[in-house]
Each structure stands twice: as C-alpha cells, then as structure tokens.
C-alpha cells in the first residue's frame, strides 16, 4: 500500500510546476530526511501493530480477501510481456491476493497433515495436552515448589515434549513440503494472473519514471532487483526441497508396501519362543530314545557312542598325524604334544576333485594316502626316524558312523554333498589303512577315528575343565557331549569304575526325519530337501548349516522374482542381462552362506555391499528396494538358523545338568558370521537359565583328534590313571 501512496504522490508532483532545485548527492541531508521519515513510519507501524488484537487482525485480513471467482478466473491468466513486467506483476499480486494466498497455504498444510497420520496424531495429542493445561488452570494455577508456572510456560513445556515425537514422524519434511508447494503455487499464480488495476499500475510507473529523480529511480531499481533475486532464489530452493521430499515420500511409501508383502512370505521363517521350546522338547526326546536302541530306521538320532571315555589330563605327549575329512577339501596335520597340552601344529589343506566326491570310494582313500605321502615328504617328517618307525594317525571323519571301538567305524550314510560308492556299510578306518598300506614306504598306523565334534570338545577340554560338549556349526552341524553310561541302555562295552562315561556323537543333523520338525518347516525347506542329494535326510541340518543357508535364500529370491516383487520388469527391459538372471534363478548353489553373512551385515547407506555381491552373481544394477528386500531375507534366514542352533545347544546344557558348563563350538558360521553368533548367544541366554559359556575351539579337528590318540596311548601305558574331574557331576 505504501508503494501506491508513493505513486500517487509522484504523480501529483508531475502535475504541479517543477520546483527549481539542484541535484543532491548521495549521503546528504535529503537522505537523512528520508531515513528519518522511514524510521517514524516504522515506529508508527510497530506501535499500531502492538495495539491490534486478534479480532481486528482477522477483520482486516477478511476485508482484504479478494473474490475467489476473480482469483481463479482463467481468462486473466496470461504470460507477462517481459521480465520487468513479470516482476511488477509478481510484486503486485503478492500484495493484492495476500489473504487468498494465506488460505492456500492453510489448505496445503491441512492436506499434508491429513496424508501423514502419525503427524496428525501427534498434533492432536499436542492440542489435547494444551486443552488439558487450560482446564487445569481454570481450576487452579499450577504451582511447583511454591512457584506459580504461567500458562504460557506450560504450553511451551507441552510443545517441547512433543518436538522429539514430531521430528520422529517427519514434521521437518512436512514443513519443507508445505513451504515448497506453497511457494510454487503462489509463484505461478502471481506470475501469470493479470488484473486491470495491475496494468494501470504498471503504465503509471512507466510514465512516471522519465521525470523521476535519478537517485530515487536507482534505489527503486536496486530494491526491485534484490527482491526479484530473493524471491526467485527462494522459489527455486523451495521447489527443489519440495520435489526431493515428494520423491522420498514416494520411495518410502513404496518400500513399506513391498516390505509388507515380503513379511507375509518370510513370516513362516520367524520362530517364536514357544516353537523353539517345542523343538527343544522334541530333540531331548529323540536323544533319549537314541540312547536306548540302535534302531536307526525308526529313530531320528543315532546317538553313537564314540569310545572316548576321558578328556586330557595334561600328561599326554608325542607326535601324531591327523587327517580331517569333512567337506570339499581335507586337511593333513602334524601335531606335536609336549606335555601340559602344549602343542605345535603344522598342516596343509588339499582340495578334493569333485569327481572323487561322487566317484568310487576306494579312489577317494587312495587320494588321501597320496596326499599323506606328499605331506610327509614336503615336511621331511621321516628324517631322523628309524626304519621301523610308524606314525600314529587320528582320522577325523565328520560323517555318521557306528563305532564298535576307537579303531572301528562303519559309515551309516554320506552327508554334505558326498556320495562315494562302496563306502556306506563298510569300515572307513580299514579302508583308509588299506589305502595307506598299498603305498609302499608309507608307514602309518590309524589308531583312532574321531568325529569332528569330539575333536572340538577335546581341544577345549584341555583348557576349560568344565567343557563337556562340542558343537559344529559350519558346512554341516552336529554335536557331542559326555553322557553317563547309566543313561545309555544300548551300551554293550565295559562298565567299571574307569569307564563311567562316554562321549556320545548325537548326529543331531538328522532330527526331523520322521516329522517332528514339520510344524516349522516351510515350502522352501521342502523344495530344498527334495532337490538335494539326500532327500528326506538331515532335515535339521538343512535348516541350519552353511551348506544350505545360501540355497534357502536363493529359493526365496526366486519366489519373490516370480511374484514380481523383486526386479519387476527387469528381464523384459534388459534382454542383454537375461542369461545372467536365468543362471542365478536356475543354478542350485549359486548363492553362498558367505553372501548371506556379508549382506546381513551391510550397514552402508546405499547398501553398496549388497549391490556388489548381487552384481558378482549376475544381477546387474539392482535397485535400492531390491537390495533392501534381499537383506531382509538374509537376516530372517540367518536368524532362524541361529535360533534353532541355540535351542539345540540349550538341550545339551540341560542334559549335562552341571552348575556351570562350557560348550566348545567350531565351524564357519560361529567363527566368521558375527551376526549369527550374536543371535545364537542372545537366544541361548533366554532359553537356558544355567551358567554357561560358549568358546571357539581353535583347530579342534586337528589338536582335539591328536589329543584323543594321546589320551588312548596314555591310558594303555597307565590303565589305572585317569582324571576324576572329567566326570560330569
């Protein structure tokens, strides 16, 4: 309104005779007069503003409200002739339609709040809090420590309490959206809406300009330029922030919808504590039944006695060879025990050709004997040995075997991808000894067959005297523990004061063969089982072990792709990458447990680790949502495995019935998958109230197996010497 007054005044000056005057330089008393006048006007405005009340302000704004028919009159929307005209139109319309624009801002704010239910709820709660404060103060003012709290301070306290909640539900983003949307709408309307008064205002300004004082004209142009630059900058900033906020809201809402669909698919993999305790009860029952009978056809767990009755006493010594066979490679070790369980270890890993995993069993054992010869020659172990010297060898064999002594073991079934012929039903110790004897000059005597769980237990037992259980959580899964012979009805060996206990190889990976785990098995589990080399066997192992975790995740991903939840339309849009997708979708075993661990632990903001892994297996340029969903799948599958492992370990601890017990654990999942280990430990703490400790067994399959052979040698030379502390309480 001040601009209009100034215009009229200037127009009046043009009609009156021009006074005689000289140019006044900048900075003289004329400027001081103008400044003084502006200061007086500002003082007057502030004093009057303070006198205004809400009713007067509402009345003034209502009077300045322009007709909405005029506001939305499409006939008046025309582009400005030039930038100068557009700037004049913009300034005039902001002044002319200020109340209308204020209502537009209110409408956009209401829309934003309504479409954000959480924000609406918090604002309603804040309003309710303020209302309760007002009701409370009507009855009596709030007093704290004889100090009366003003109602404005109480309102401020309610607001401060709600600020963190507002930030959590996205109030900041909502403000940016309202600001951006409002400025964008107002800018477009003010720029293109033209009124007759506006055009008259522009013509009048143009006619006045030539006769105006050049100093005043210079000031007006500068102020207008700065105003236009400020408005333009603000508009562009608000538009950018608004667009960014809309994009983020769109992506976020899309992700929530996708996650809801994924949750429905993953829900069967999410186990409750009630289900875990049912698994514990079933496992405990099967273990008890397995100790009673050797009827492996009708029982889930074989519960094989290992003929290892004692742990190390610290008096063992000697040097031993160890062959550890339990996966796609095997390890040959030379272990020197120097008393007090001080050990020196030297080993080498040999890769087993895939053809030997599925070929003739005799060729597999011949290959092991050949690698033994190479290891002895490379390390010059025969040097300084007498011609008749024979190495004692402990054979770590991580497959289900029925032992009749420490040196006799019949293979019950292959697991972990092995399927060699002519081995099941035969004595594997004898087969290895025959392969060694076929190589002239190789002087080795196999003195013990040791399951890898037993080696894990023995290695830790030399350090922790209360270590009475060993668990493998790696390519496969299994466990062993010390059991009193009184609880083993099927034991047919010696029972005396020396042989009061025996380590039992549970072979718990076979749990569920007769249906006791059907209540937690999913369609994915059944599909994996049917396509495996050992269908309807090792049911529990196929839900836990590293050999199968990656495949479970892959099958879930395939299901999500078929439902168009993952990579929607990607194969149609990118025909060049279709073969890579097909390879991943069809090829079993193309997703590894290491991928599961790395993706689960991906905490990067853009999930770059997940993107890299997916690209490496043929899934190029996955979206953020794709990576996010796959990470959720990996987390869910890994958590289920950890919970099931915890339930099984809890049964061991309960059966040992000791005040404090240490459980030795080895395997890639426990050793390298930190999130799996964390979930296992946390779940076990909820399931078992007893004091327990989980420790990583270092080189258990080598050192522990050597200790089994060393304990056997010590007991043969001093049969009446044994450590009573090794007996479970």
XYZ file of C-alpha atoms in Angstrom:
729
model
C 0.000 0.000 0.000
C 2.952 2.339 0.663
C 4.055 1.868 -2.974
C 0.619 3.034 -4.200
C 0.822 6.111 -1.967
C 4.259 6.854 -3.250
C 2.957 6.504 -6.822
C 0.128 8.939 -6.238
C 2.459 11.412 -4.619
C 4.876 11.200 -7.509
C 2.030 11.613 -9.983
C 0.867 14.723 -8.150
C 4.352 16.140 -8.299
C 4.399 15.657 -12.057
C 1.179 17.687 -12.464
C 2.459 20.584 -10.356
C 5.106 23.025 -11.604
C 8.556 21.614 -11.289
C 10.432 23.286 -8.459
C 13.844 24.690 -9.004
C 16.411 22.501 -7.397
C 19.856 21.167 -7.915
C 20.936 17.553 -7.775
C 21.575 16.324 -4.285
C 24.483 13.940 -3.912
C 24.018 10.666 -2.085
C 24.612 10.875 1.635
C 23.427 14.456 2.200
C 20.637 15.757 4.447
C 17.971 14.659 1.985
C 18.847 11.064 2.664
C 18.737 11.797 6.351
C 15.231 13.195 5.983
C 14.109 10.146 4.063
C 15.657 7.898 6.681
C 14.022 9.868 9.449
C 10.675 9.599 7.716
C 11.094 5.827 7.303
C 12.043 5.468 10.958
C 8.951 7.410 12.016
C 6.780 5.250 9.806
C 8.335 2.092 11.257
C 7.779 3.342 14.787
C 4.190 4.196 13.930
C 3.661 0.753 12.379
C 5.085 -1.075 15.390
C 3.054 0.949 17.848
C -0.119 0.317 15.899
C 0.735 -3.368 15.472
C 1.049 -3.759 19.219
C -2.402 -2.224 19.644
C -4.005 -4.680 17.216
C -5.844 -7.599 18.705
C -6.800 -10.860 17.047
C -10.302 -9.683 16.140
C -9.018 -6.554 14.422
C -6.384 -8.550 12.557
C -8.998 -11.066 11.387
C -11.290 -8.232 10.256
C -8.520 -6.575 8.275
C -7.493 -9.798 6.587
C -11.107 -10.639 5.758
C -11.622 -7.230 4.197
C -8.521 -7.766 2.032
C -9.806 -11.148 0.802
C -10.344 -10.989 -2.962
C -13.266 -12.782 -4.643
C -12.396 -16.372 -5.434
C -14.026 -16.062 -8.858
C -11.519 -13.338 -9.623
C -8.702 -15.399 -8.083
C -9.481 -18.433 -10.277
C -10.596 -16.518 -13.389
C -8.750 -18.384 -16.135
C -9.336 -15.556 -18.607
C -6.943 -13.422 -16.593
C -4.053 -15.900 -16.830
C -1.616 -14.535 -19.412
C 2.158 -14.655 -19.607
C 3.951 -11.379 -18.836
C 5.319 -9.363 -21.769
C 8.857 -9.324 -20.417
C 10.894 -9.951 -17.275
C 10.310 -6.415 -15.988
C 6.559 -6.730 -16.428
C 6.624 -10.151 -14.800
C 8.467 -8.767 -11.788
C 5.933 -5.930 -11.410
C 3.044 -8.382 -11.730
C 4.582 -10.704 -9.154
C 5.023 -7.911 -6.576
C 1.527 -6.508 -7.182
C -0.279 -9.878 -6.938
C 1.502 -10.905 -3.724
C 0.209 -7.665 -2.189
C -3.210 -7.861 -3.841
C -4.018 -11.537 -3.068
C -2.136 -11.883 0.223
C -5.153 -13.209 2.152
C -6.079 -15.639 -0.612
C -2.511 -16.931 -0.682
C -2.597 -17.346 3.086
C -5.706 -19.551 2.763
C -3.966 -21.596 0.032
C -1.073 -22.235 2.438
C -3.535 -23.372 5.118
C -5.244 -25.789 2.686
C -1.907 -27.293 1.612
C -0.900 -27.657 5.270
C -4.139 -29.461 6.121
C -3.654 -31.782 3.148
C -0.094 -32.612 4.203
C -1.120 -33.304 7.810
C -4.115 -35.465 6.840
C -1.982 -37.587 4.492
C 0.543 -38.156 7.305
C -1.490 -39.985 10.006
C 1.371 -40.170 12.505
C 1.931 -36.415 12.300
C -1.811 -35.790 12.632
C -1.948 -37.984 15.729
C 0.941 -36.142 17.403
C -0.580 -32.740 16.611
C -3.938 -33.859 18.034
C -2.145 -35.147 21.120
C -0.342 -31.824 21.474
C -3.650 -29.975 21.129
C -5.255 -32.249 23.704
C -2.350 -31.594 26.057
C -2.759 -27.831 25.700
C -6.511 -28.182 26.268
C -5.928 -30.158 29.463
C -3.471 -27.500 30.606
C -6.106 -24.799 30.084
C -8.718 -26.828 32.002
C -6.294 -27.379 34.847
C -5.504 -23.679 35.088
C -9.188 -22.761 35.193
C -9.495 -24.716 38.431
C -6.245 -23.531 39.976
C -2.894 -22.343 38.628
C -0.048 -24.845 38.540
C 2.446 -24.375 41.364
C 5.790 -26.154 41.691
C 7.893 -25.592 44.827
C 5.809 -22.521 45.729
C 6.475 -21.049 42.314
C 3.492 -20.396 40.069
C 4.009 -21.593 36.488
C 2.474 -19.298 33.889
C 0.104 -20.921 31.423
C 2.306 -19.813 28.522
C 5.209 -21.679 30.096
C 3.012 -24.775 30.439
C 2.075 -24.562 26.764
C 5.756 -24.247 25.935
C 6.530 -27.357 28.016
C 3.875 -29.370 26.148
C 5.347 -28.205 22.844
C 8.898 -29.121 23.911
C 7.759 -32.588 24.931
C 6.151 -33.081 21.532
C 9.128 -31.817 19.497
C 11.063 -35.156 19.536
C 7.900 -37.004 18.531
C 7.243 -34.520 15.744
C 10.757 -34.992 14.419
C 10.376 -38.776 14.569
C 7.197 -38.737 12.466
C 8.686 -36.417 9.821
C 7.465 -32.951 10.817
C 10.584 -31.381 9.336
C 9.954 -32.985 5.974
C 6.310 -31.921 6.126
C 7.315 -28.294 6.738
C 9.646 -28.365 3.743
C 6.870 -29.850 1.597
C 4.357 -27.210 2.696
C 6.901 -24.447 2.084
C 7.888 -25.766 -1.334
C 4.345 -26.461 -2.509
C 3.049 -23.091 -1.263
C 5.804 -21.029 -2.867
C 5.467 -22.962 -6.107
C 1.685 -22.443 -6.348
C 1.832 -18.774 -5.287
C 4.701 -18.017 -7.646
C 2.889 -19.460 -10.684
C -0.401 -17.731 -9.849
C 1.191 -14.346 -9.131
C 3.307 -14.512 -12.280
C 0.518 -15.347 -14.739
C -2.561 -13.663 -13.195
C -3.223 -10.167 -14.548
C -5.752 -7.547 -13.344
C -6.745 -4.168 -14.820
C -5.521 -2.328 -11.744
C -2.221 -4.088 -12.106
C -1.786 -2.953 -15.711
C -2.708 0.642 -14.784
C -0.183 0.470 -12.001
C 2.465 -0.647 -14.487
C 1.653 2.100 -17.072
C 1.656 4.736 -14.374
C 5.063 3.621 -13.152
C 6.427 3.696 -16.705
C 5.073 7.258 -17.354
C 6.479 8.494 -14.081
C 9.918 7.029 -14.490
C 11.409 9.537 -17.031
C 10.696 12.574 -14.827
C 11.691 10.966 -11.557
C 14.789 11.817 -9.727
C 17.566 9.542 -10.913
C 18.681 8.807 -7.352
C 15.224 7.610 -6.319
C 14.913 5.608 -9.568
C 18.280 3.994 -8.882
C 17.173 2.999 -5.363
C 13.851 1.579 -6.607
C 15.598 -0.487 -9.310
C 18.121 -1.873 -6.836
C 15.438 -2.769 -4.335
C 13.311 -4.398 -7.022
C 16.269 -6.356 -8.355
C 17.184 -7.629 -4.919
C 13.560 -8.505 -4.229
C 13.239 -10.418 -7.507
C 16.523 -12.250 -6.923
C 15.452 -13.160 -3.386
C 12.028 -14.362 -4.462
C 13.484 -16.384 -7.364
C 16.125 -17.996 -5.139
C 13.536 -18.835 -2.513
C 11.164 -20.284 -5.084
C 13.840 -22.468 -6.693
C 15.050 -23.669 -3.283
C 11.531 -24.438 -2.127
C 10.728 -26.249 -5.381
C 13.879 -28.360 -5.043
C 13.164 -29.214 -1.415
C 9.549 -29.986 -2.212
C 10.479 -32.239 -5.123
C 13.061 -34.047 -3.003
C 10.561 -34.547 -0.190
C 7.890 -35.846 -2.579
C 10.428 -38.247 -4.110
C 11.479 -39.534 -0.696
C 7.881 -39.972 0.436
C 7.045 -41.841 -2.748
C 10.019 -44.152 -2.376
C 9.352 -44.651 1.336
C 5.676 -45.494 0.856
C 6.585 -47.871 -1.969
C 9.164 -49.587 0.223
C 6.656 -50.032 3.061
C 4.203 -51.701 0.683
C 6.904 -54.023 -0.628
C 8.058 -54.842 2.883
C 4.510 -55.805 3.868
C 4.383 -58.312 1.015
C 7.815 -59.646 1.920
C 6.819 -60.012 5.571
C 3.966 -62.289 4.566
C 6.410 -64.509 2.668
C 9.014 -64.506 5.449
C 6.569 -64.984 8.323
C 6.873 -68.832 8.324
C 10.624 -68.433 8.920
C 10.112 -66.326 12.051
C 10.117 -68.653 15.046
C 8.517 -67.849 18.378
C 9.942 -68.887 21.732
C 7.091 -71.357 22.090
C 8.130 -73.044 18.856
C 11.770 -73.133 19.977
C 10.840 -74.811 23.246
C 8.832 -77.373 21.312
C 11.925 -78.042 19.182
C 13.921 -78.470 22.415
C 11.406 -80.948 23.799
C 11.381 -82.983 20.578
C 15.186 -83.039 20.380
C 15.510 -84.130 24.001
C 13.002 -86.935 23.435
C 14.805 -88.154 20.317
C 18.158 -88.077 22.138
C 16.773 -90.202 24.978
C 15.251 -92.666 22.511
C 18.511 -92.843 20.573
C 20.414 -93.851 23.717
C 18.082 -96.813 24.200
C 18.273 -98.502 20.818
C 20.279 -98.821 17.594
C 17.125 -98.894 15.512
C 18.251 -96.121 13.174
C 15.439 -96.884 10.718
C 12.752 -95.785 13.168
C 14.693 -93.224 15.207
C 15.793 -89.749 14.162
C 19.067 -89.667 16.106
C 21.649 -92.447 16.103
C 23.377 -91.234 19.311
C 26.611 -93.132 18.555
C 28.984 -93.917 21.457
C 32.481 -92.807 20.399
C 34.509 -94.994 22.802
C 36.180 -91.858 24.134
C 35.769 -92.029 27.896
C 38.140 -89.364 29.231
C 39.330 -85.903 28.473
C 43.003 -84.862 28.529
C 44.768 -84.770 31.894
C 47.754 -82.662 30.856
C 50.120 -85.664 30.906
C 49.767 -86.513 27.205
C 52.755 -86.273 24.855
C 54.053 -87.488 21.481
C 53.671 -86.622 17.802
C 50.681 -87.562 15.669
C 49.374 -87.217 12.143
C 45.768 -86.140 11.667
C 43.592 -86.409 8.570
C 40.473 -84.238 8.771
C 37.845 -85.193 6.160
C 34.539 -83.368 6.342
C 33.985 -81.167 3.317
C 35.069 -80.393 -0.225
C 38.676 -80.338 0.969
C 40.577 -82.115 3.690
C 43.476 -81.203 5.941
C 46.579 -83.130 6.888
C 48.243 -82.040 10.140
C 51.340 -82.889 12.141
C 50.735 -82.296 15.859
C 53.470 -82.422 18.500
C 52.232 -82.582 22.114
C 54.934 -81.536 24.555
C 53.229 -82.037 27.914
C 50.745 -79.854 29.786
C 48.885 -79.830 26.487
C 51.406 -77.534 24.839
C 51.111 -78.304 21.138
C 52.855 -77.391 17.914
C 50.828 -77.697 14.740
C 51.757 -77.832 11.078
C 49.106 -78.515 8.455
C 48.218 -78.327 4.792
C 44.869 -78.259 3.018
C 44.235 -80.432 -0.045
C 41.346 -79.855 -2.433
C 39.251 -82.914 -3.280
C 38.343 -83.080 -7.001
C 34.590 -83.050 -7.496
C 34.776 -86.355 -9.381
C 36.094 -88.062 -6.227
C 33.168 -86.754 -4.124
C 30.763 -88.739 -6.310
C 33.066 -91.492 -7.593
C 34.409 -94.746 -6.222
C 35.220 -94.775 -2.528
C 38.486 -96.656 -2.983
C 39.831 -93.883 -5.221
C 38.960 -91.297 -2.569
C 41.016 -93.126 0.084
C 43.891 -93.691 -2.356
C 43.959 -89.942 -2.972
C 44.107 -89.291 0.793
C 47.036 -91.716 1.132
C 48.820 -89.988 -1.754
C 48.402 -86.582 -0.064
C 49.725 -88.056 3.195
C 52.867 -89.199 1.411
C 53.360 -85.762 -0.150
C 52.865 -84.028 3.228
C 55.444 -86.255 4.954
C 57.969 -85.776 2.152
C 57.458 -81.993 1.884
C 57.952 -81.530 5.640
C 60.748 -84.173 5.905
C 58.944 -85.831 8.809
C 60.641 -89.199 8.205
C 64.054 -87.638 8.649
C 65.869 -88.941 11.754
C 63.189 -91.625 12.211
C 64.150 -95.276 12.439
C 63.343 -97.614 9.569
C 60.623 -99.351 11.575
C 59.036 -96.132 12.918
C 55.291 -95.801 12.311
C 53.323 -92.611 12.688
C 50.153 -92.777 14.758
C 47.294 -91.242 12.800
C 43.962 -89.942 14.085
C 41.286 -89.928 11.395
C 38.795 -87.083 11.844
C 35.776 -88.277 9.888
C 32.764 -85.946 10.006
C 30.065 -88.320 8.776
C 27.599 -90.590 10.609
C 29.447 -93.740 11.720
C 28.600 -96.551 14.036
C 31.697 -97.309 16.085
C 32.422 -100.633 17.733
C 35.759 -99.425 19.094
C 38.043 -96.437 18.801
C 39.560 -98.007 15.651
C 36.454 -99.472 14.007
C 33.685 -97.395 12.447
C 31.072 -98.308 9.858
C 29.735 -95.495 7.679
C 25.962 -95.177 8.030
C 25.343 -92.554 5.340
C 27.071 -89.815 3.409
C 26.186 -86.147 4.021
C 27.483 -82.694 2.941
C 27.378 -83.468 -0.761
C 29.434 -86.703 -0.647
C 28.111 -89.742 -2.472
C 31.078 -92.070 -2.988
C 30.182 -95.642 -3.876
C 31.141 -98.793 -1.925
C 31.737 -96.942 1.345
C 28.382 -96.938 3.162
C 28.193 -100.049 5.340
C 31.984 -100.533 5.357
C 34.662 -99.807 7.953
C 36.187 -96.462 6.931
C 39.194 -96.950 9.232
C 40.014 -100.209 7.484
C 39.548 -98.629 4.041
C 41.991 -95.819 4.889
C 44.517 -98.280 6.383
C 44.344 -100.439 3.253
C 44.927 -97.377 1.038
C 47.969 -96.455 3.157
C 49.330 -99.999 3.016
C 49.013 -100.005 -0.779
C 51.651 -97.284 -0.909
C 54.961 -98.950 -0.176
C 57.151 -96.961 2.158
C 54.263 -95.120 3.820
C 54.419 -96.286 7.431
C 51.334 -95.061 9.233
C 49.020 -96.778 11.697
C 45.448 -95.458 12.083
C 44.900 -95.512 15.867
C 41.637 -93.588 16.294
C 38.592 -92.498 14.394
C 37.310 -89.197 15.737
C 34.201 -87.260 14.847
C 34.921 -83.545 14.357
C 32.627 -82.664 17.259
C 34.699 -84.888 19.567
C 37.885 -83.176 18.402
C 36.299 -79.799 19.073
C 35.333 -80.870 22.594
C 38.753 -82.378 23.400
C 40.690 -79.336 22.188
C 38.775 -77.027 24.540
C 38.691 -79.565 27.365
C 42.456 -79.204 27.640
C 41.909 -75.552 28.591
C 38.459 -75.451 30.205
C 37.969 -78.252 32.732
C 34.171 -77.860 32.633
C 33.991 -78.256 28.845
C 31.696 -81.233 28.337
C 30.068 -80.576 24.944
C 31.294 -79.896 21.440
C 29.262 -78.402 18.585
C 29.955 -77.915 14.887
C 28.175 -75.074 13.088
C 29.733 -74.983 9.653
C 29.196 -76.780 6.358
C 27.140 -79.232 8.405
C 26.010 -79.290 12.008
C 26.461 -81.868 14.746
C 27.186 -82.135 18.461
C 28.628 -84.441 21.079
C 28.660 -84.449 24.865
C 29.742 -86.541 27.849
C 26.960 -88.885 28.945
C 26.897 -91.170 31.996
C 26.863 -94.801 30.898
C 23.972 -95.407 33.278
C 21.876 -93.320 30.851
C 22.948 -95.373 27.818
C 20.960 -98.646 27.896
C 22.275 -99.722 24.479
C 25.933 -99.594 25.609
C 27.435 -103.081 25.339
C 31.004 -102.226 26.261
C 32.834 -102.284 29.567
C 31.187 -100.786 32.613
C 33.543 -100.250 35.550
C 34.994 -97.559 37.747
C 37.203 -96.333 34.908
C 34.553 -96.351 32.177
C 31.731 -94.392 33.823
C 31.067 -92.062 30.934
C 31.408 -91.857 27.205
C 31.238 -89.120 24.627
C 28.057 -89.503 22.556
C 28.022 -88.362 18.939
C 24.426 -87.189 18.607
C 24.251 -86.746 14.798
C 21.524 -84.216 15.503
C 21.554 -83.017 11.894
C 19.142 -85.900 11.159
C 16.492 -84.554 13.543
C 13.106 -84.304 11.845
C 13.429 -87.305 9.560
C 10.186 -88.732 10.915
C 8.270 -85.475 11.043
C 8.974 -83.967 14.472
C 10.010 -80.669 12.812
C 7.171 -80.468 10.294
C 5.466 -77.754 12.364
C 8.263 -75.281 11.495
C 9.229 -76.478 8.013
C 8.287 -74.219 5.111
C 7.575 -74.891 1.456
C 11.077 -73.600 0.721
C 12.566 -76.175 3.127
C 10.679 -78.971 1.410
C 11.711 -77.796 -2.039
C 15.354 -77.678 -0.964
C 15.119 -81.134 0.592
C 13.579 -82.711 -2.488
C 16.274 -81.280 -4.776
C 19.196 -82.269 -2.518
C 21.469 -85.303 -2.877
C 19.969 -86.750 0.324
C 16.202 -86.171 0.253
C 14.298 -86.800 3.498
C 17.580 -86.919 5.444
C 19.463 -84.359 7.562
C 16.305 -82.259 7.873
C 17.572 -80.222 10.828
C 20.958 -79.687 9.191
C 19.305 -78.314 6.051
C 17.721 -75.550 8.133
C 20.950 -74.515 9.885
C 24.215 -75.348 8.153
C 26.267 -73.116 5.870
C 25.913 -75.591 3.018
C 22.185 -74.836 2.767
C 21.654 -71.275 4.091
C 22.590 -69.671 0.782
C 20.338 -72.028 -1.152
C 17.374 -71.220 1.123
C 17.907 -67.523 0.426
C 18.210 -68.184 -3.320
C 14.927 -70.100 -3.389
C 13.152 -67.272 -1.553
C 14.590 -64.761 -4.032
C 13.340 -66.915 -6.919
C 9.882 -66.938 -5.315
C 9.945 -63.143 -4.941
C 11.032 -62.725 -8.575
C 8.185 -64.939 -9.753
C 5.771 -62.785 -7.750
C 7.236 -59.646 -9.421
C 8.267 -58.289 -6.034
C 11.980 -58.391 -6.867
C 13.451 -56.995 -10.098
C 9.994 -56.198 -11.577
C 10.177 -55.965 -15.353
C 13.969 -56.042 -15.361
C 14.332 -59.081 -17.623
C 11.968 -57.591 -20.189
C 13.653 -54.190 -20.117
C 17.210 -55.548 -20.307
C 17.349 -58.557 -22.628
C 21.159 -58.473 -22.599
C 21.295 -59.456 -18.928
C 18.566 -62.082 -19.131
C 21.021 -65.018 -19.363
C 22.712 -63.953 -16.127
C 19.361 -63.792 -14.361
C 18.423 -67.203 -15.709
C 21.686 -68.703 -14.453
C 21.057 -67.354 -10.967
C 17.412 -68.395 -10.960
C 18.112 -71.924 -12.198
C 21.556 -72.896 -10.885
C 21.416 -74.529 -7.428
C 24.137 -73.484 -5.026
C 24.926 -70.210 -6.809
C 24.275 -68.220 -3.614
C 26.680 -68.942 -0.728
C 26.454 -68.637 3.036
C 29.227 -66.030 2.868
C 26.928 -63.906 0.707
C 24.227 -64.250 3.358
C 26.612 -63.102 6.109
C 28.000 -60.156 4.130
C 24.585 -58.917 3.020
C 23.124 -59.281 6.510
C 25.956 -57.141 7.908
C 25.642 -54.474 5.183
C 25.094 -51.201 7.046
C 26.092 -48.846 4.227
C 23.591 -46.081 3.492
C 23.103 -47.130 -0.122
C 23.584 -50.879 0.514
C 26.643 -50.837 -1.743
C 27.979 -54.140 -0.374
C 24.745 -55.888 -1.306
C 24.834 -54.277 -4.750
C 28.388 -55.527 -5.322
C 27.511 -59.080 -4.281
C 24.404 -59.203 -6.470
C 26.373 -57.844 -9.423
C 29.048 -60.510 -8.917
C 26.458 -63.280 -9.311
C 24.890 -61.785 -12.423
C 22.210 -59.416 -11.089
C 23.279 -56.080 -12.564
C 22.184 -52.647 -11.307
C 19.728 -53.799 -8.619
C 17.561 -51.036 -7.175
C 17.750 -49.944 -3.558
C 14.445 -51.689 -2.848
C 15.773 -54.931 -4.360
C 18.851 -54.780 -2.127
C 16.773 -53.883 0.912
C 14.405 -56.813 0.446
C 17.250 -59.283 -0.130
C 18.942 -58.070 3.048
C 15.704 -58.690 4.953
C 15.577 -62.211 3.509
C 19.177 -62.909 4.575
C 18.518 -61.574 8.080
C 15.421 -63.727 8.501
C 17.009 -66.966 7.271
C 20.153 -66.394 9.330
C 18.151 -65.561 12.469
C 16.076 -68.722 12.148
C 19.248 -70.812 11.848
C 20.778 -69.138 14.913
C 17.621 -69.680 16.969
C 17.424 -73.370 16.041
C 21.109 -73.819 16.869
C 20.539 -72.125 20.231
C 17.617 -74.425 21.005
C 19.783 -77.482 20.277
C 22.698 -76.225 22.399
C 20.255 -75.499 25.222
C 19.242 -79.168 25.258
C 22.894 -80.223 25.667
C 23.381 -77.841 28.586
C 20.220 -79.068 30.298
C 21.167 -82.729 29.833
C 24.627 -82.207 31.344
C 22.907 -80.823 34.449
C 26.022 -79.038 35.717
C 26.130 -75.826 37.733
C 28.461 -74.355 35.147
C 29.332 -75.732 31.739
C 31.478 -74.708 28.778
C 30.427 -75.598 25.247
C 33.140 -75.743 22.583
C 31.991 -74.592 19.155
C 33.711 -74.629 15.796
C 32.629 -74.050 12.209
C 32.415 -71.197 9.737
C 29.035 -69.904 10.934
C 30.200 -69.433 14.517
C 33.729 -68.387 13.581
C 33.078 -65.899 10.772
C 29.366 -64.979 10.817
C 29.283 -62.462 13.672
C 25.569 -61.703 13.484
C 24.779 -65.429 13.597
C 26.970 -65.782 16.685
C 25.303 -62.782 18.329
C 21.791 -64.107 17.669
C 22.781 -67.574 18.902
C 24.201 -66.220 22.162
C 21.237 -63.921 22.787
C 18.641 -66.635 22.136
C 20.507 -69.174 24.273
C 20.504 -66.726 27.180
C 16.693 -66.672 27.064
C 16.306 -70.444 26.801
C 18.802 -71.587 29.453
C 18.916 -70.170 32.991
C 22.041 -72.176 33.893
C 25.506 -70.643 33.859
C 27.113 -71.457 30.551
C 29.930 -70.311 28.311
C 30.403 -70.658 24.548
C 34.019 -70.759 23.393
C 35.552 -71.020 19.951
C 37.591 -74.200 19.560
C 40.850 -73.430 17.775
C 41.981 -76.204 15.390
C 39.724 -78.636 17.211
C 39.600 -81.184 14.435
C 43.431 -81.364 14.431
C 44.536 -80.743 18.011
C 41.496 -82.418 19.527
C 41.861 -85.549 17.419
C 45.570 -85.754 18.307
C 44.581 -85.492 21.973
C 42.173 -88.425 21.565
C 45.029 -90.556 20.263
C 47.342 -89.259 23.009
C 44.817 -89.999 25.778
C 44.380 -93.515 24.387
C 48.157 -94.056 24.405
C 48.441 -92.730 27.983
C 45.648 -94.985 29.248
C 47.276 -98.019 27.608
C 50.594 -97.360 29.326
C 48.970 -96.500 32.689
C 45.480 -98.021 32.631
C 44.645 -97.129 36.231
C 45.476 -93.446 35.817
C 42.588 -91.204 34.955
C 41.277 -87.798 35.910
C 38.165 -87.982 38.049
C 37.456 -84.325 37.405
C 36.469 -85.237 33.873
C 33.346 -86.973 35.131
C 30.235 -84.834 34.830
C 28.560 -84.019 38.085
